[in-house]
Coordinates of C-alpha atoms in Angstrom, one line a residue:
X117 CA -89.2 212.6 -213.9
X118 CA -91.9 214.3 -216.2
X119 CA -91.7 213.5 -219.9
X120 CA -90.5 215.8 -221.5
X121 CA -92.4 217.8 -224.3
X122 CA -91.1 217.5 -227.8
X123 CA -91.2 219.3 -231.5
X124 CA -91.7 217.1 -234.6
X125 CA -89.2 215.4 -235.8
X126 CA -89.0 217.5 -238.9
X127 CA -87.9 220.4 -237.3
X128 CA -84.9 219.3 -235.1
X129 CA -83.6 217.1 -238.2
X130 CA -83.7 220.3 -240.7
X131 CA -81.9 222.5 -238.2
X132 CA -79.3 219.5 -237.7
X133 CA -78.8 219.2 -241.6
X134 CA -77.8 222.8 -241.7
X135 CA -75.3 222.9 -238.4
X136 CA -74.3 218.9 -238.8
X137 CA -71.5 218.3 -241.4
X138 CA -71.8 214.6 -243.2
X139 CA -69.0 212.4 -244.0
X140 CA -70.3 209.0 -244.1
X141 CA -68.2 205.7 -244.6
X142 CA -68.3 203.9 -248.3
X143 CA -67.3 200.8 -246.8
X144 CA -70.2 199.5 -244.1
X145 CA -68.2 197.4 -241.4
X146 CA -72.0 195.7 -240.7
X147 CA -70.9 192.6 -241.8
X148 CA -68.5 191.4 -238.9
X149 CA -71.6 191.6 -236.3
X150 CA -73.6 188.8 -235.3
X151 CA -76.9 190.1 -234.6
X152 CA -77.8 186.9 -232.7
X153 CA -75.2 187.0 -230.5
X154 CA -74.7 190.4 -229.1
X155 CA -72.8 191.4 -226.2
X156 CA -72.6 194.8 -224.1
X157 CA -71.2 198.2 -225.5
X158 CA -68.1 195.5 -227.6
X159 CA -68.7 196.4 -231.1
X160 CA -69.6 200.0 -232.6
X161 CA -71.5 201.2 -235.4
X162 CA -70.1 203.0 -238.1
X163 CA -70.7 206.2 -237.6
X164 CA -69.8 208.8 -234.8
X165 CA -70.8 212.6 -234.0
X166 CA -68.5 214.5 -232.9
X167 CA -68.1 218.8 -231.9
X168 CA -66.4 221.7 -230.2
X169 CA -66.9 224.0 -227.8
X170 CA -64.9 227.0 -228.4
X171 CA -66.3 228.1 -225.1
X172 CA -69.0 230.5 -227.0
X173 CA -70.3 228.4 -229.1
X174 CA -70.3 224.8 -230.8
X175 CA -69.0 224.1 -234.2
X176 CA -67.2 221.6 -236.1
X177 CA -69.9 219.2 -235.7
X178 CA -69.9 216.2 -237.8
X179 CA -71.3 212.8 -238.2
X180 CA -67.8 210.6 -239.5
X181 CA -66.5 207.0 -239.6
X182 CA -66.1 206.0 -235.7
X183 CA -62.7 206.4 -235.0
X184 CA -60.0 207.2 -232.2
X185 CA -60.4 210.5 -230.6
X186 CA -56.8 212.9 -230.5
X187 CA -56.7 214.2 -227.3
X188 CA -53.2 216.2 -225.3
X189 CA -52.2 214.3 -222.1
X190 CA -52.8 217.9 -220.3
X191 CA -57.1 217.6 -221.5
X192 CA -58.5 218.7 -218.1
X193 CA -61.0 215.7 -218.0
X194 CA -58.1 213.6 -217.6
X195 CA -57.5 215.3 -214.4
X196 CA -60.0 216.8 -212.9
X197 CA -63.3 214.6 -214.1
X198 CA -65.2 216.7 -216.2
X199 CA -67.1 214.3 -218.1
X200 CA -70.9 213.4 -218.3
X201 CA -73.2 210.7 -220.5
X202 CA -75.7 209.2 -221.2
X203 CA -77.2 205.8 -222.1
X204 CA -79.9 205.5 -224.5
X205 CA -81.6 203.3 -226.5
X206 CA -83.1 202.9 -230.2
X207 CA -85.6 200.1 -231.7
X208 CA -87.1 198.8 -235.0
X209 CA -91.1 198.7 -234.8
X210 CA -92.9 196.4 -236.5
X211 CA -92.5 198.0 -239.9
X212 CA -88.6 197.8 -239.6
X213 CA -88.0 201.9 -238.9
X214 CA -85.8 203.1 -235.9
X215 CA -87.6 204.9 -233.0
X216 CA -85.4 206.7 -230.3
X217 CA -87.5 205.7 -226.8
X218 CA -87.5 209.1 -224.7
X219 CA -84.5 210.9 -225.7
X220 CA -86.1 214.1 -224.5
X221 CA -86.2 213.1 -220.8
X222 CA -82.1 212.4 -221.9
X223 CA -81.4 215.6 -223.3
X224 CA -82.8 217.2 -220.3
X225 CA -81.2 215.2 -218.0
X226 CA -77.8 215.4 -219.9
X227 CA -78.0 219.5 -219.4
X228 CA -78.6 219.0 -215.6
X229 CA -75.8 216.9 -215.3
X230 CA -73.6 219.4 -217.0
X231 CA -74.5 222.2 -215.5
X232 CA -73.7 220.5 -212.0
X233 CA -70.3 219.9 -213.4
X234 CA -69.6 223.5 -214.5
X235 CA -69.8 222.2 -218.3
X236 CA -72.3 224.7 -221.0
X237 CA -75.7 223.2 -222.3
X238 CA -75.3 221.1 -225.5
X239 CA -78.5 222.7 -228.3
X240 CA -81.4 220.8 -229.4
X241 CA -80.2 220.3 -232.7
X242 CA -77.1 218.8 -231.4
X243 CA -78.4 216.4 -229.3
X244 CA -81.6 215.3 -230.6
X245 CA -80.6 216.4 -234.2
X246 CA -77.6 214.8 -234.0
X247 CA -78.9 211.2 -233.1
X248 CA -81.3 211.8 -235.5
X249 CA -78.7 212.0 -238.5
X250 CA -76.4 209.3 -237.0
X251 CA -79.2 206.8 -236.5
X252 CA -80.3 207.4 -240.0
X253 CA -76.8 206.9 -241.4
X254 CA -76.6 203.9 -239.1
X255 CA -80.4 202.2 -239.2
X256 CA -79.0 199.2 -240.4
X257 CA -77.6 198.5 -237.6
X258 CA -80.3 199.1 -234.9
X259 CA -80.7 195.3 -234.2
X260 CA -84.7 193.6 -234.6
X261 CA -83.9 190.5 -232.5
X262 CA -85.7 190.4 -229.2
X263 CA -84.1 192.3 -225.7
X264 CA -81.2 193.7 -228.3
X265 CA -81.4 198.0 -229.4
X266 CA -79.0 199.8 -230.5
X267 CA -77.3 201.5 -227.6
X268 CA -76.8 205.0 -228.1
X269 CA -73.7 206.8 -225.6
X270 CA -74.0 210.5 -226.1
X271 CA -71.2 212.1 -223.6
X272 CA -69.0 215.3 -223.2
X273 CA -65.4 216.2 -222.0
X274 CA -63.1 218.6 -220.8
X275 CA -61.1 219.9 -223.8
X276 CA -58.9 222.5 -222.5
X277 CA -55.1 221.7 -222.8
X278 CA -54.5 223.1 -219.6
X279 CA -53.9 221.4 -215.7
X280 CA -54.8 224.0 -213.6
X281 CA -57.7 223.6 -211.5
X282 CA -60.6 225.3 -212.8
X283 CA -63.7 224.5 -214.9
X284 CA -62.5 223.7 -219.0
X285 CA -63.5 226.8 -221.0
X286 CA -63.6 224.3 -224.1
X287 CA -65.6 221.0 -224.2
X288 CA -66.0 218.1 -227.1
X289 CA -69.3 216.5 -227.3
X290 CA -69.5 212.9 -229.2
X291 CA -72.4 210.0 -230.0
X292 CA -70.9 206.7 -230.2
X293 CA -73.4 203.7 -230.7
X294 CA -73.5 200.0 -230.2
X295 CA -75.7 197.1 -231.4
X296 CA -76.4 195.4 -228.4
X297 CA -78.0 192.3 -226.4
X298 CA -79.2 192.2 -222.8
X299 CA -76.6 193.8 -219.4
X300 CA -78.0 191.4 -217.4
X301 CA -79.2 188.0 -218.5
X302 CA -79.6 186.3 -215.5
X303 CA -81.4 187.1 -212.4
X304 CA -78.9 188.9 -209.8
X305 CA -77.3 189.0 -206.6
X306 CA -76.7 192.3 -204.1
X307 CA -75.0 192.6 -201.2
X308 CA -76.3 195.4 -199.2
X309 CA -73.1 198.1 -199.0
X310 CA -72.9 198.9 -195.2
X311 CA -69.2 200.4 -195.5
X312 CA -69.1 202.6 -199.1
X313 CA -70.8 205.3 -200.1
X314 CA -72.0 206.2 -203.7
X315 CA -73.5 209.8 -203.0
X316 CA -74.4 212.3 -200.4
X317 CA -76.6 214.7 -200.0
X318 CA -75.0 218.0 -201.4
X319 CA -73.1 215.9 -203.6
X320 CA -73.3 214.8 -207.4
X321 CA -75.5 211.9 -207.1
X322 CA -77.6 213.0 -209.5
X323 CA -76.2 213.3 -212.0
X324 CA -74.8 211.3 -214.6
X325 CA -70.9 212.3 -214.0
X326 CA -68.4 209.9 -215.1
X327 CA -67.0 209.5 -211.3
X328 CA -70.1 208.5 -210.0
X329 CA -69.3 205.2 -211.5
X330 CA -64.9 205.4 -210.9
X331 CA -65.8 205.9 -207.5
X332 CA -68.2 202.6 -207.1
X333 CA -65.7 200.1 -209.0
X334 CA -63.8 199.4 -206.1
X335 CA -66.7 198.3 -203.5
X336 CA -68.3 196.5 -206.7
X337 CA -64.7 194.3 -207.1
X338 CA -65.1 193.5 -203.5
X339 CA -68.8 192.6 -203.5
X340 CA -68.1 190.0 -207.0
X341 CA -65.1 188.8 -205.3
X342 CA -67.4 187.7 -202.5
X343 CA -69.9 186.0 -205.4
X344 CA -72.0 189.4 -206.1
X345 CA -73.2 190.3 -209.1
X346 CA -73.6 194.3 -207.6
X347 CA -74.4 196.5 -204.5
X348 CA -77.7 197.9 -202.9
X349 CA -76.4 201.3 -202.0
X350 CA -77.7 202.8 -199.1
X351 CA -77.5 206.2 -197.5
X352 CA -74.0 207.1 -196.0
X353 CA -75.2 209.0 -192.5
X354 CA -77.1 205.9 -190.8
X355 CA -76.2 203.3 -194.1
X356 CA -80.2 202.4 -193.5
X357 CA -82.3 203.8 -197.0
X358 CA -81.8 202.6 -200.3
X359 CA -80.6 204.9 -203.2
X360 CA -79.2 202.9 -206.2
X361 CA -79.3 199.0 -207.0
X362 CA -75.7 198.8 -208.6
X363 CA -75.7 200.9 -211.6
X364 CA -79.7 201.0 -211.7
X365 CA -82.4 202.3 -209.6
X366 CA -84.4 199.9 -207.2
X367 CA -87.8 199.1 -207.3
X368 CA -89.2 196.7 -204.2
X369 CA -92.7 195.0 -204.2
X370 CA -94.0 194.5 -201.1
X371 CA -98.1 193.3 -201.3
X372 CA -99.6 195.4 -203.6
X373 CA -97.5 198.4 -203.0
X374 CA -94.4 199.4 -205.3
X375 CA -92.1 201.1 -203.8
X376 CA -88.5 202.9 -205.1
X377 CA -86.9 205.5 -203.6
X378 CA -87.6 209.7 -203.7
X379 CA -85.2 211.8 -205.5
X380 CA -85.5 214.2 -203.0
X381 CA -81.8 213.9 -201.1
X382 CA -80.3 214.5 -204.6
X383 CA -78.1 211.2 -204.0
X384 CA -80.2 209.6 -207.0
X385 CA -80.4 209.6 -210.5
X386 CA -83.8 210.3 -212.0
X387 CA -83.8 207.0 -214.3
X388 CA -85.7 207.6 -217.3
X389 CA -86.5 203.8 -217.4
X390 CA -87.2 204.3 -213.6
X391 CA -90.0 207.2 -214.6
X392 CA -91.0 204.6 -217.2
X393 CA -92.0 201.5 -214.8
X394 CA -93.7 204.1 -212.2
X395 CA -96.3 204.8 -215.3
X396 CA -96.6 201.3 -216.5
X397 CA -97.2 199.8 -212.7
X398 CA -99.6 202.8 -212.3
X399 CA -101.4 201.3 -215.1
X400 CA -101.4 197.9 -213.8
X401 CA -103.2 198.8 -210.3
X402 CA -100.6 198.7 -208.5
X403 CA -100.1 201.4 -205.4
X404 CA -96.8 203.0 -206.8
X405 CA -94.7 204.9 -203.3
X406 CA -91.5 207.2 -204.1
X407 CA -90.6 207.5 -200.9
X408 CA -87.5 206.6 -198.8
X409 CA -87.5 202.9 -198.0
X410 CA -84.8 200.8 -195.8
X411 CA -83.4 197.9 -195.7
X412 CA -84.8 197.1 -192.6
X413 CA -88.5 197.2 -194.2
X414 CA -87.1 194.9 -196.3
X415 CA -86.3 192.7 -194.2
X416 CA -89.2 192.8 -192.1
X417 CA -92.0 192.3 -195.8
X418 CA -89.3 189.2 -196.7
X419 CA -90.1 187.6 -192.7
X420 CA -93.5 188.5 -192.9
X421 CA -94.3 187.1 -196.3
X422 CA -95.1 190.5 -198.1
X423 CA -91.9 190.8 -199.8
X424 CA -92.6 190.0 -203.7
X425 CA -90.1 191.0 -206.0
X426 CA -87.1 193.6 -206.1
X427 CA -86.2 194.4 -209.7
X428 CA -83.5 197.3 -211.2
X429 CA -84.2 199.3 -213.7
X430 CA -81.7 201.5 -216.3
X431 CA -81.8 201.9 -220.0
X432 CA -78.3 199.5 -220.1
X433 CA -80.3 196.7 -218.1
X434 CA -83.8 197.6 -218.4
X435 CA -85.3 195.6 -215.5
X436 CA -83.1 193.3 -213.8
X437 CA -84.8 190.4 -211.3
X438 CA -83.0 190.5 -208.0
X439 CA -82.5 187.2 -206.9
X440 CA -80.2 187.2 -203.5
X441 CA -80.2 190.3 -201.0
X442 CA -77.5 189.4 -198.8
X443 CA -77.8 192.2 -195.6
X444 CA -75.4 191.2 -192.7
X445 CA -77.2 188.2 -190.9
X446 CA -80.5 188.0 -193.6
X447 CA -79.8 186.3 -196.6
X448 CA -82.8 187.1 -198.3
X449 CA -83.5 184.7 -201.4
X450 CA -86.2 185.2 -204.0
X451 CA -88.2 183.1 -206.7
X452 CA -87.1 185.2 -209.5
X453 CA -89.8 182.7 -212.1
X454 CA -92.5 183.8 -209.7
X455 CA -91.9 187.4 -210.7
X456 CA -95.2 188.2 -212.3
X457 CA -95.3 192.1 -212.0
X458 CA -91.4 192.7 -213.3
X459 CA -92.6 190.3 -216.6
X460 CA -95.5 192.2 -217.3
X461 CA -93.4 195.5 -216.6
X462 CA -91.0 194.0 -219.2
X463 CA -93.7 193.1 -221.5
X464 CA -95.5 196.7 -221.6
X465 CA -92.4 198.4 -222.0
X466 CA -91.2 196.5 -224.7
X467 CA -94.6 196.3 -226.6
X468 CA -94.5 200.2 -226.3
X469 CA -90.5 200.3 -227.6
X470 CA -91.2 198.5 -230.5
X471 CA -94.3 200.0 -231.6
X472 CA -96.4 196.4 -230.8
X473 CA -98.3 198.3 -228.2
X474 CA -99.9 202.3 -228.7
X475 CA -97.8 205.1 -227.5
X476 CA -100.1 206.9 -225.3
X477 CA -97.4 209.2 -223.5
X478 CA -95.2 209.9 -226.8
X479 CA -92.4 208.3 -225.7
X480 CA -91.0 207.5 -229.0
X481 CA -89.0 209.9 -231.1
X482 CA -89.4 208.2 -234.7
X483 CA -85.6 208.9 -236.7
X484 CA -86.6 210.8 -240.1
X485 CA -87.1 209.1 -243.3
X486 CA -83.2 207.8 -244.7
X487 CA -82.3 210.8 -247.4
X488 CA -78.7 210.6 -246.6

């Protein structure tokens, strides 16, 4: 994934002031968290954005207390699956102010995924504008203790009131957020999946549809059953190359080489965390291959000794050690505290997050000065 050009702040955040209705809350519900003890997507900021597609245009949009959507039994997504997100994240840096990290490479991504669903293009000012406004309302809650962001879920559904089978001609688009600690915080296991399949080639692997992840809970409940923390999906003709490391992509050092799977096949989202790591271990030295990769070299680096670290990456986790690899006869066991290129991975990308380290590739989209 390239990064993705920007405009200044300035100019998205005047446009969204002009489309963006404001209704904000007189009574902050910031009180009931516990910043030093945050868990996963469980509590919710105060604010929402919310907005229609009449299926020419979007209106109605409007930042508003978060609150329960009203949706008709008969909304297509309910039915037929058309719904997309996203999972981004915001920071404090050191002077206290909230920085988006990427959400350009997001917004793109979000319109790719929606146009492989059949659903329209959500605007720049809705997107980027909108997070804007709802972080500002909200800044008080983008949490400063260490691994924790405020977790930003922009998605879009079906609207149409209507079960026949055909694309929705009207859509609702909504940015929920979420003070929130780490998705993984401990080291993991996988078992490598060698009867389910998350994607195909031809299929919808790319992009960030909400049945990717219905159609892996099933083969996940299995796996934990069995003592798992996730899967290593591989490909589904010859169940041989990696594509996704549970809900992450996978990254595998092997010598001096790291090495995470091509995007090619279309079975594979294109991680903006993922694009992230490739930079930052090109700047350490290391040899960085996107390639296809199989288990069975794998294997063969953890026999011969050249088998370093395997680490996920996604905005929800960030980078996750990989601790067990369990591949039918190989039980593949790693010295997670050994993992010297995922900390300093971690390290960089956090430095650059919170604005402790320079921002050389403008990754960070700095939220406009409070004025609401």
């Amino acid at each position: 994934m390239m990064a993705v050009d920007h405009p200044t702040t300035n100019t998205v955040r005047e446009e969204a002031l002009k489309k963006i209705k404001l209704n904000l809350t007189k009574e902050s519900r910031i009180g009931e968290i516990d910043f030093n003890n945050l868990q996963f997507g469980k509590k919710y900021a105060d604010h929402m954005l919310v907005a229609d597609f009449d299926g020419q245009e979007w209106k109605n949009a409007e930042i508003l207390p978060f609150q329960h959507l009203s949706v008709s039994p008969s909304n297509a997504a309910w039915h037929y699956g058309q719904a997309i997100f996203e999972g981004i994240k915001a920071y404090k840096d050191q002077e206290g102010e909230p920085m988006i990290f990427r959400p350009y490479d997001n917004y793109a991504r979000f319109n790719i995924s929606a146009e492989r669903m059949g659903m329209p293009s959500v605007p720049e000012w809705l997107f980027i504008g909108g997070m804007d406004l709802l972080i500002d309302a909200d800044r008080k809650w983008v949490p400063a203790n260490q691994g924790s962001s405020l977790y930003l879920r922009p998605f879009m559904i079906a609207a149409d009131e209507f079960i026949g089978v055909k694309p929705s001609d009207t859509y609702k688009f909504v940015i929920i957020t979420s003070p929130s600690g780490p998705y993984f915080n401990k080291p993991i296991k996988l078992l490598v999946q060698d009867k389910y399949i998350r994607a195909f080639p031809g299929g919808v692997g790319y992009a960030k549809a909400a049945g990717n992840y219905g159609g892996a809970m099933y083969p996940t409940m299995q796996a934990k059953k069995q003592g798992y923390d996730q899967i290593l999906w591989v490909d589904g003709a010859a169940f041989k190359n990696l594509q996704e490391c549970g809900t992450m992509n996978v990254f595998v050092i092997i010598g001096n080489k790291a090495i995470t799977p091509d995007l090619t096949q279309g079975t594979i989202l294109a991680g903006v965390t993922r694009a992230s790591v490739m930079d930052i271990l090109t700047d350490m030295g290391l040899t960085v291959e996107e390639r296809p990769i199989s288990i069975e070299e794998v294997v063969a680096a953890w026999k011969d000794g050249s088998l370093k670290e395997v680490f996920g990456t996604g905005t929800a986790s960030s980078v996750a050690y990989v601790e067990q690899l369990d591949y039918k006869e190989n039980l593949i066991k790693l010295d997670t505290t050994k993992y010297s290129v995922g900390a300093e991975v971690i390290e960089r990308l956090d430095a650059i997050r919170t604005g402790r380290a320079e921002d050389t590739r403008n990754w960070n989209y700095k939220v406009g000065s409070s004025a609401l």
